[in-house]
Amino acid sequence: MPIARIQVIEGVFSDEQLGSMITKVTEAMIDVEGEAMREKTWVIVEEVRSGLWAIGGSIPKLKANG
């Protein structure tokens, strides 16, 4: 069972954007794996709370889009 795991910052993407991301990643996986794997392909989006990640040791402050 192929699994694509995507981590994004919580609140940055709307539900519609997350759904589009899942659909597009699924289609990309099927392009590689073949249609027979569609029902076995998982795409998991994990939202990471602000303050639980950093870039270069600095925790950025973000505004939500959605």
XYZ file of N, CA and C in Angstrom:
198
model
N 0.845 -1.169 0.000
C 0.000 0.000 0.000
C 0.893 1.237 0.000
N 0.914 2.024 -1.063
C 1.700 3.250 -1.115
C 1.092 4.317 -0.202
N 1.951 5.039 0.508
C 1.492 6.112 1.389
C 2.295 7.370 1.069
N 1.595 8.458 0.791
C 2.224 9.773 0.638
C 1.827 10.583 1.868
N 2.811 11.042 2.608
C 2.550 11.813 3.822
C 3.031 13.235 3.590
N 2.136 14.202 3.800
C 2.431 15.607 3.557
C 2.235 16.351 4.868
N 3.220 17.126 5.264
C 3.092 17.944 6.457
C 2.988 19.401 6.039
N 1.975 20.082 6.571
C 1.761 21.497 6.281
C 1.545 22.226 7.606
N 1.703 23.522 7.575
C 1.479 24.320 8.772
C -0.026 24.505 8.963
N -0.489 24.247 10.171
C -1.909 24.336 10.510
C -2.454 25.724 10.174
N -3.610 25.739 9.526
C -4.310 26.975 9.237
C -3.852 27.718 7.999
N -2.833 27.233 7.323
C -2.324 27.931 6.137
C -3.194 27.634 4.919
N -3.650 26.384 4.795
C -4.454 25.975 3.643
C -5.914 25.793 4.033
N -6.812 26.175 3.134
C -8.245 25.947 3.353
C -8.563 24.476 3.125
N -9.747 24.046 3.550
C -10.175 22.667 3.305
C -10.189 22.364 1.815
N -10.602 23.345 1.005
C -10.627 23.159 -0.456
C -9.215 22.950 -1.004
N -8.267 23.720 -0.526
C -6.872 23.576 -0.972
C -6.289 22.231 -0.543
N -6.595 21.811 0.674
C -6.112 20.514 1.146
C -6.698 19.384 0.307
N -7.983 19.493 -0.024
C -8.625 18.483 -0.869
C -7.991 18.425 -2.247
N -7.687 19.593 -2.806
C -7.035 19.656 -4.111
C -5.642 19.036 -4.044
N -4.927 19.307 -2.971
C -3.596 18.738 -2.774
C -3.670 17.211 -2.738
N -4.615 16.682 -1.983
C -4.788 15.232 -1.869
C -5.098 14.618 -3.232
N -6.019 15.234 -3.963
C -6.400 14.731 -5.284
C -5.209 14.726 -6.237
N -4.457 15.816 -6.267
C -3.340 15.931 -7.202
C -2.196 14.983 -6.849
N -1.939 14.808 -5.570
C -0.886 13.864 -5.166
C -1.322 12.440 -5.491
N -2.592 12.129 -5.259
C -3.105 10.803 -5.618
C -2.918 10.549 -7.103
N -3.301 11.503 -7.935
C -3.168 11.338 -9.383
C -1.706 11.169 -9.792
N -0.802 11.912 -9.165
C 0.625 11.765 -9.472
C 1.111 10.365 -9.113
N 0.661 9.837 -7.978
C 1.041 8.484 -7.566
C 0.500 7.456 -8.563
N -0.734 7.634 -9.010
C -1.354 6.697 -9.952
C -0.626 6.740 -11.299
N -0.159 7.939 -11.700
C 0.623 8.046 -12.935
C 1.854 7.152 -12.887
N 2.440 6.991 -11.718
C 3.640 6.170 -11.548
C 3.282 4.708 -11.305
N 2.314 4.469 -10.424
C 1.984 3.110 -9.969
C 1.051 2.345 -10.895
N 0.186 3.085 -11.571
C -0.835 2.462 -12.406
C -2.190 2.489 -11.716
N -3.220 2.497 -12.516
C -4.596 2.633 -12.041
C -4.994 1.550 -11.031
N -4.444 0.373 -11.164
C -4.803 -0.729 -10.259
C -4.474 -0.410 -8.798
N -3.592 0.554 -8.550
C -3.201 0.888 -7.181
C -4.048 1.995 -6.558
N -4.982 2.570 -7.332
C -5.786 3.701 -6.834
C -6.429 3.398 -5.481
N -7.099 2.273 -5.358
C -7.832 1.957 -4.127
C -6.911 1.595 -2.956
N -5.626 1.470 -3.238
C -4.673 1.112 -2.194
C -3.747 2.279 -1.838
N -3.906 3.396 -2.529
C -3.024 4.543 -2.342
C -3.589 5.487 -1.280
N -2.783 5.740 -0.271
C -3.174 6.645 0.809
C -2.420 7.959 0.649
N -3.116 9.064 0.908
C -2.482 10.367 1.026
C -2.911 10.917 2.385
N -1.932 11.203 3.223
C -2.198 11.677 4.579
C -1.621 13.078 4.716
N -2.469 14.028 5.108
C -2.020 15.391 5.347
C -2.022 15.618 6.861
N -0.866 15.997 7.370
C -0.734 16.294 8.790
C -0.507 17.791 8.947
N -1.335 18.428 9.749
C -1.155 19.845 10.012
C -0.318 20.002 11.284
N 0.725 20.798 11.186
C 1.624 21.036 12.307
C 1.294 22.404 12.902
N 1.034 22.413 14.199
C 0.677 23.643 14.898
C 1.809 24.664 14.840
N 1.449 25.937 14.692
C 2.422 27.007 14.729
C 3.162 26.948 16.061
N 4.442 27.197 16.016
C 5.253 27.121 17.223
C 5.932 25.778 17.399
N 5.523 24.766 16.612
C 6.117 23.437 16.699
C 7.075 23.169 15.553
N 7.492 24.214 14.850
C 8.454 24.065 13.776
C 9.260 25.368 13.671
N 10.404 25.292 13.040
C 11.257 26.458 12.888
C 12.072 26.330 11.602
N 12.574 27.451 11.141
C 13.504 27.494 10.012
C 14.777 28.135 10.538
N 15.867 27.394 10.470
C 17.142 27.917 10.953
C 17.120 28.291 12.428
N 16.285 27.616 13.206
C 16.192 27.877 14.640
C 15.260 29.011 15.008
N 14.650 29.632 14.000
C 13.731 30.740 14.236
C 12.300 30.303 13.947
N 11.406 30.571 14.889
C 9.997 30.200 14.719
C 9.273 31.365 14.047
N 8.857 31.182 12.764
C 8.177 32.267 12.048
C 6.742 32.469 12.550
N 6.256 33.674 12.371
C 4.855 33.981 12.667
C 4.123 34.050 11.330
N 3.063 33.229 11.186
C 2.336 33.132 9.917
C 0.909 33.622 10.079
N 0.347 34.107 8.999
C -1.065 34.469 8.950
C -1.797 33.364 8.220
N -3.004 33.012 8.674
C -3.811 31.970 8.032
C -4.435 32.507 6.754
N -4.551 31.626 5.735
C -5.195 31.969 4.467
C -6.651 31.575 4.439
N -7.075 30.686 5.287
C -8.381 30.125 5.080
C -9.265 30.213 6.202
